[in-house]
mmCIF file of C-alpha atoms in Angstrom:
data_model
loop_
_atom_site.group_PDB
_atom_site.id
_atom_site.type_symbol
_atom_site.label_atom_id
_atom_site.label_comp_id
_atom_site.label_asym_id
_atom_site.label_seq_id
_atom_site.Cartn_x
_atom_site.Cartn_y
_atom_site.Cartn_z
ATOM 1 C CA GLY A 1 8.300 -34.514 76.370
ATOM 2 C CA ALA A 2 10.065 -35.674 73.256
ATOM 3 C CA GLY A 3 8.061 -33.527 70.899
ATOM 4 C CA VAL A 4 5.445 -30.816 70.695
ATOM 5 C CA SER A 5 2.050 -32.052 71.810
ATOM 6 C CA GLN A 6 -1.357 -30.523 71.210
ATOM 7 C CA SER A 7 -4.768 -31.212 72.616
ATOM 8 C CA PRO A 8 -7.410 -32.002 71.725
ATOM 9 C CA SER A 9 -6.516 -33.641 68.433
ATOM 10 C CA ASN A 10 -10.037 -32.995 67.170
ATOM 11 C CA LYS A 11 -12.680 -30.550 68.327
ATOM 12 C CA VAL A 12 -16.191 -30.167 66.992
ATOM 13 C CA THR A 13 -18.165 -27.231 68.301
ATOM 14 C CA GLU A 14 -21.270 -25.272 67.526
ATOM 15 C CA LYS A 15 -21.177 -21.804 66.076
ATOM 16 C CA GLY A 16 -21.026 -19.195 68.818
ATOM 17 C CA LYS A 17 -19.298 -21.371 71.398
ATOM 18 C CA ASP A 18 -15.848 -20.672 72.827
ATOM 19 C CA VAL A 19 -12.990 -23.152 72.395
ATOM 20 C CA GLU A 20 -9.554 -23.563 73.952
ATOM 21 C CA LEU A 21 -6.675 -25.273 72.210
ATOM 22 C CA ARG A 22 -3.590 -26.336 74.130
ATOM 23 C CA CYS A 23 0.052 -26.668 73.143
ATOM 24 C CA ASP A 24 2.902 -28.223 75.122
ATOM 25 C CA PRO A 25 6.241 -27.264 73.570
ATOM 26 C CA ILE A 26 9.478 -29.200 73.673
ATOM 27 C CA SER A 27 11.084 -28.790 77.082
ATOM 28 C CA GLY A 28 13.600 -25.959 77.087
ATOM 29 C CA HIS A 29 12.243 -24.250 73.990
ATOM 30 C CA THR A 30 11.700 -20.589 74.741
ATOM 31 C CA ALA A 31 9.828 -19.698 71.560
ATOM 32 C CA LEU A 32 6.347 -20.969 70.727
ATOM 33 C CA TYR A 33 4.259 -20.331 67.623
ATOM 34 C CA TRP A 34 0.675 -20.819 66.483
ATOM 35 C CA TYR A 35 -0.291 -21.278 62.836
ATOM 36 C CA ARG A 36 -3.570 -22.038 61.099
ATOM 37 C CA GLN A 37 -4.166 -24.131 58.015
ATOM 38 C CA SER A 38 -7.567 -23.836 56.417
ATOM 39 C CA LEU A 39 -8.793 -26.383 53.882
ATOM 40 C CA GLY A 40 -7.000 -25.827 50.596
ATOM 41 C CA GLN A 41 -5.028 -22.911 51.989
ATOM 42 C CA GLY A 42 -1.439 -22.444 53.000
ATOM 43 C CA LEU A 43 -0.109 -22.126 56.502
ATOM 44 C CA GLU A 44 -1.046 -18.847 58.128
ATOM 45 C CA PHE A 45 0.968 -17.410 61.010
ATOM 46 C CA LEU A 46 -1.103 -16.331 64.018
ATOM 47 C CA ILE A 47 1.159 -15.423 66.950
ATOM 48 C CA TYR A 48 4.481 -16.211 68.533
ATOM 49 C CA PHE A 49 5.733 -16.133 72.109
ATOM 50 C CA GLN A 50 9.196 -15.555 73.457
ATOM 51 C CA GLY A 51 8.898 -16.720 77.038
ATOM 52 C CA ASN A 52 5.503 -15.519 78.224
ATOM 53 C CA SER A 53 5.454 -12.440 76.019
ATOM 54 C CA ALA A 54 4.003 -12.197 72.530
ATOM 55 C CA PRO A 55 6.196 -9.859 70.469
ATOM 56 C CA ASP A 56 4.245 -10.590 67.290
ATOM 57 C CA LYS A 57 0.526 -11.258 67.331
ATOM 58 C CA SER A 58 -0.137 -9.577 64.057
ATOM 59 C CA GLY A 59 -1.545 -12.747 62.505
ATOM 60 C CA LEU A 60 -4.524 -13.085 64.851
ATOM 61 C CA PRO A 61 -7.493 -12.619 62.504
ATOM 62 C CA SER A 62 -9.845 -10.847 64.894
ATOM 63 C CA ASP A 63 -10.341 -9.883 68.508
ATOM 64 C CA ARG A 64 -12.186 -13.164 69.016
ATOM 65 C CA PHE A 65 -8.759 -14.822 68.991
ATOM 66 C CA SER A 66 -6.415 -14.629 71.957
ATOM 67 C CA ALA A 67 -3.515 -16.642 73.276
ATOM 68 C CA GLU A 68 -1.491 -16.850 76.414
ATOM 69 C CA ARG A 69 1.524 -18.684 77.644
ATOM 70 C CA THR A 70 2.322 -19.369 81.255
ATOM 71 C CA GLY A 71 5.525 -20.426 82.963
ATOM 72 C CA GLY A 72 7.337 -20.173 79.661
ATOM 73 C CA SER A 73 5.828 -23.497 78.718
ATOM 74 C CA VAL A 74 2.200 -24.387 77.952
ATOM 75 C CA SER A 75 0.209 -22.124 75.654
ATOM 76 C CA THR A 76 -3.533 -21.845 75.150
ATOM 77 C CA LEU A 77 -5.200 -20.423 72.049
ATOM 78 C CA THR A 78 -8.752 -19.294 72.743
ATOM 79 C CA ILE A 79 -11.362 -18.584 70.107
ATOM 80 C CA GLN A 80 -14.495 -16.869 71.343
ATOM 81 C CA ARG A 81 -17.874 -16.984 69.630
ATOM 82 C CA THR A 82 -16.605 -19.380 66.998
ATOM 83 C CA GLN A 83 -17.639 -18.936 63.376
ATOM 84 C CA GLN A 84 -17.684 -21.494 60.585
ATOM 85 C CA GLU A 85 -14.730 -19.792 58.917
ATOM 86 C CA ASP A 86 -12.660 -20.644 62.010
ATOM 87 C CA SER A 87 -12.733 -24.299 60.950
ATOM 88 C CA ALA A 88 -9.137 -25.275 60.270
ATOM 89 C CA VAL A 89 -6.195 -27.222 61.596
ATOM 90 C CA TYR A 90 -4.382 -25.230 64.270
ATOM 91 C CA LEU A 91 -0.694 -26.046 64.468
ATOM 92 C CA CYS A 92 1.713 -25.225 67.240
ATOM 93 C CA ALA A 93 5.494 -25.169 66.935
ATOM 94 C CA SER A 94 8.413 -24.464 69.238
ATOM 95 C CA SER A 95 12.095 -23.623 68.865
ATOM 96 C CA LEU A 96 15.066 -22.917 71.088
ATOM 97 C CA GLY A 97 14.751 -19.222 70.271
ATOM 98 C CA PRO A 98 12.787 -16.934 67.977
ATOM 99 C CA GLY A 99 15.163 -16.269 65.179
ATOM 100 C CA GLY A 100 18.620 -16.273 63.733
ATOM 101 C CA ALA A 101 20.278 -18.927 61.692
ATOM 102 C CA TYR A 102 19.920 -21.969 63.884
ATOM 103 C CA ASN A 103 16.468 -21.908 65.379
ATOM 104 C CA GLU A 104 14.594 -24.730 63.717
ATOM 105 C CA GLN A 105 10.874 -24.926 64.415
ATOM 106 C CA PHE A 106 9.380 -28.253 65.463
ATOM 107 C CA PHE A 107 5.678 -28.771 64.905
ATOM 108 C CA GLY A 108 2.998 -30.565 66.838
ATOM 109 C CA PRO A 109 0.356 -32.811 65.226
ATOM 110 C CA GLY A 110 -2.268 -30.073 65.206
ATOM 111 C CA THR A 111 -5.828 -29.671 66.430
ATOM 112 C CA ARG A 112 -8.542 -30.042 63.822
ATOM 113 C CA LEU A 113 -11.347 -27.621 64.675
ATOM 114 C CA THR A 114 -14.740 -28.000 63.049
ATOM 115 C CA VAL A 115 -17.389 -25.362 63.684
ATOM 116 C CA LEU A 116 -20.892 -26.508 62.762
ATOM 117 C CA LYS B 1 6.825 -9.565 53.308
ATOM 118 C CA GLN B 2 8.307 -12.794 52.016
ATOM 119 C CA GLU B 3 6.355 -14.415 49.173
ATOM 120 C CA VAL B 4 7.005 -18.106 48.575
ATOM 121 C CA THR B 5 6.008 -20.017 45.453
ATOM 122 C CA GLN B 6 6.222 -23.766 44.983
ATOM 123 C CA ILE B 7 6.076 -25.511 41.645
ATOM 124 C CA PRO B 8 4.507 -27.843 40.731
ATOM 125 C CA ALA B 9 1.423 -27.626 42.929
ATOM 126 C CA ALA B 10 0.845 -31.355 42.447
ATOM 127 C CA LEU B 11 2.849 -34.247 41.086
ATOM 128 C CA SER B 12 1.818 -37.846 40.471
ATOM 129 C CA VAL B 13 4.502 -40.340 39.471
ATOM 130 C CA PRO B 14 5.198 -44.087 39.476
ATOM 131 C CA GLU B 15 7.619 -45.298 42.076
ATOM 132 C CA GLY B 16 11.299 -45.297 41.247
ATOM 133 C CA GLU B 17 11.383 -41.903 39.575
ATOM 134 C CA ASN B 18 13.768 -39.143 40.605
ATOM 135 C CA LEU B 19 11.843 -35.995 41.435
ATOM 136 C CA VAL B 20 12.471 -32.266 41.517
ATOM 137 C CA LEU B 21 10.392 -29.912 43.656
ATOM 138 C CA ASN B 22 10.952 -26.198 43.241
ATOM 139 C CA CYS B 23 10.660 -23.322 45.672
ATOM 140 C CA SER B 24 11.209 -19.645 44.937
ATOM 141 C CA PHE B 25 11.078 -16.702 47.314
ATOM 142 C CA THR B 26 11.072 -12.946 46.851
ATOM 143 C CA ASP B 27 13.332 -11.782 49.689
ATOM 144 C CA SER B 28 16.774 -13.306 49.276
ATOM 145 C CA ALA B 29 18.040 -11.936 52.611
ATOM 146 C CA ILE B 30 17.526 -15.238 54.393
ATOM 147 C CA TYR B 31 19.406 -17.049 57.135
ATOM 148 C CA ASN B 32 18.289 -20.514 56.127
ATOM 149 C CA LEU B 33 15.551 -22.475 54.413
ATOM 150 C CA GLN B 34 13.650 -25.403 55.783
ATOM 151 C CA TRP B 35 11.860 -28.165 53.858
ATOM 152 C CA PHE B 36 8.964 -29.879 55.572
ATOM 153 C CA ARG B 37 6.779 -32.849 54.848
ATOM 154 C CA GLN B 38 3.100 -32.913 55.816
ATOM 155 C CA ASP B 39 1.040 -36.086 55.738
ATOM 156 C CA PRO B 40 -2.741 -35.715 55.387
ATOM 157 C CA GLY B 41 -4.311 -34.507 58.624
ATOM 158 C CA LYS B 42 -0.939 -34.331 60.359
ATOM 159 C CA GLY B 43 1.542 -31.730 61.487
ATOM 160 C CA LEU B 44 4.779 -30.801 59.753
ATOM 161 C CA THR B 45 7.917 -32.907 59.876
ATOM 162 C CA SER B 46 11.202 -31.138 59.245
ATOM 163 C CA LEU B 47 13.179 -32.825 56.474
ATOM 164 C CA LEU B 48 16.159 -30.578 55.850
ATOM 165 C CA LEU B 49 17.439 -27.252 57.113
ATOM 166 C CA ILE B 50 19.912 -25.630 54.752
ATOM 167 C CA GLN B 51 21.866 -22.608 55.956
ATOM 168 C CA SER B 52 22.365 -19.571 53.724
ATOM 169 C CA SER B 53 26.105 -20.308 53.627
ATOM 170 C CA GLN B 54 25.473 -23.790 52.256
ATOM 171 C CA ARG B 55 24.627 -24.750 48.715
ATOM 172 C CA GLU B 56 23.421 -28.278 49.448
ATOM 173 C CA GLN B 57 22.186 -30.443 52.281
ATOM 174 C CA THR B 58 21.556 -34.169 52.058
ATOM 175 C CA SER B 59 19.592 -36.656 54.117
ATOM 176 C CA GLY B 60 19.218 -40.156 52.726
ATOM 177 C CA ARG B 61 17.384 -39.981 49.404
ATOM 178 C CA LEU B 62 16.700 -36.269 49.851
ATOM 179 C CA ASN B 63 18.944 -33.478 48.661
ATOM 180 C CA ALA B 64 18.146 -29.784 49.000
ATOM 181 C CA SER B 65 20.007 -27.095 47.127
ATOM 182 C CA LEU B 66 19.886 -23.383 47.760
ATOM 183 C CA ASP B 67 20.697 -20.476 45.472
ATOM 184 C CA LYS B 68 20.164 -17.584 47.816
ATOM 185 C CA SER B 69 21.005 -14.823 45.358
ATOM 186 C CA SER B 70 18.375 -15.947 42.885
ATOM 187 C CA GLY B 71 15.830 -16.807 45.577
ATOM 188 C CA ARG B 72 15.500 -20.470 44.709
ATOM 189 C CA SER B 73 15.686 -23.835 46.416
ATOM 190 C CA THR B 74 15.193 -27.278 44.995
ATOM 191 C CA LEU B 75 14.360 -30.519 46.751
ATOM 192 C CA TYR B 76 15.482 -33.650 44.942
ATOM 193 C CA ILE B 77 13.947 -36.988 45.870
ATOM 194 C CA ALA B 78 15.811 -39.988 44.513
ATOM 195 C CA ALA B 79 14.171 -43.317 43.713
ATOM 196 C CA SER B 80 10.744 -42.235 44.928
ATOM 197 C CA GLN B 81 8.589 -44.637 46.943
ATOM 198 C CA PRO B 82 4.853 -44.739 47.743
ATOM 199 C CA GLY B 83 5.759 -43.768 51.319
ATOM 200 C CA ASP B 84 7.035 -40.452 49.997
ATOM 201 C CA SER B 85 3.459 -39.442 49.169
ATOM 202 C CA ALA B 86 2.758 -36.259 51.129
ATOM 203 C CA THR B 87 2.719 -32.495 50.745
ATOM 204 C CA TYR B 88 6.145 -30.868 50.726
ATOM 205 C CA LEU B 89 6.498 -27.312 52.015
ATOM 206 C CA CYS B 90 9.435 -24.949 51.891
ATOM 207 C CA SER B 91 10.006 -22.100 54.327
ATOM 208 C CA PRO B 92 12.745 -19.496 53.979
ATOM 209 C CA ARG B 93 13.717 -17.812 57.230
ATOM 210 C CA GLY B 94 14.753 -14.175 57.156
ATOM 211 C CA SER B 95 15.366 -11.479 59.693
ATOM 212 C CA THR B 96 11.792 -11.356 60.951
ATOM 213 C CA LEU B 97 11.823 -12.931 64.369
ATOM 214 C CA GLY B 98 9.361 -15.667 65.042
ATOM 215 C CA ARG B 99 7.136 -16.332 62.108
ATOM 216 C CA LEU B 100 7.930 -18.600 59.217
ATOM 217 C CA TYR B 101 6.635 -17.966 55.722
ATOM 218 C CA PHE B 102 5.454 -20.952 53.746
ATOM 219 C CA GLY B 103 4.665 -21.833 50.175
ATOM 220 C CA ARG B 104 1.389 -23.573 49.348
ATOM 221 C CA GLY B 105 3.294 -26.810 48.933
ATOM 222 C CA THR B 106 3.713 -29.538 46.348
ATOM 223 C CA GLN B 107 1.316 -32.431 46.780
ATOM 224 C CA LEU B 108 3.194 -35.560 45.785
ATOM 225 C CA THR B 109 1.628 -38.922 44.990
ATOM 226 C CA VAL B 110 3.887 -41.878 44.243
ATOM 227 C CA TRP B 111 2.014 -44.935 43.043
ATOM 228 C CA PRO B 112 3.275 -48.498 43.044
#
């Protein structure tokens, strides 16, 4: 597609339930990133993929968080046993590659997760 | 780890004013710096990407300057409009592959 898309745009869930968030990157972009933005907080890096591998997942806050990417395209971020502190906007971005001087990241519209 | 500070945290001005948004970062070994705009409840829109070899980059009413050695970037907005109201984020990119580091942003309100 023309840009990065994410689904759902909004998700309300009950504490303890599992949720899956999806990201479709720009076609041809090999690098994909997940960030989190909690209310009143800055953007927090979670994980990035180069192809289907995740060289840096140091930002995942706990083992309840996991992510995968298949076919070098779509990525899914899964949060198990959700807690209220997981409530945030989850943003996905993609770029042609993971680094260097010319790899600009393009962001999707985000998924707003609310855990009741 | 890169630390990014943006000043002011919030700015409220009448339309027509020329504005200055400041960004400072602790690790000056960067390849480039990106300025983003974020509207409430939305994702980030890239405004300008300024390479470390450049001192300025312009797009319409926006002009970004970069002083890499002192770890500073400035975003100038000329003749501000109510449609410019948003949060502006800066993100210096260094040698760490993948992740971007962000400031907390400047929340701008331009009133008619």
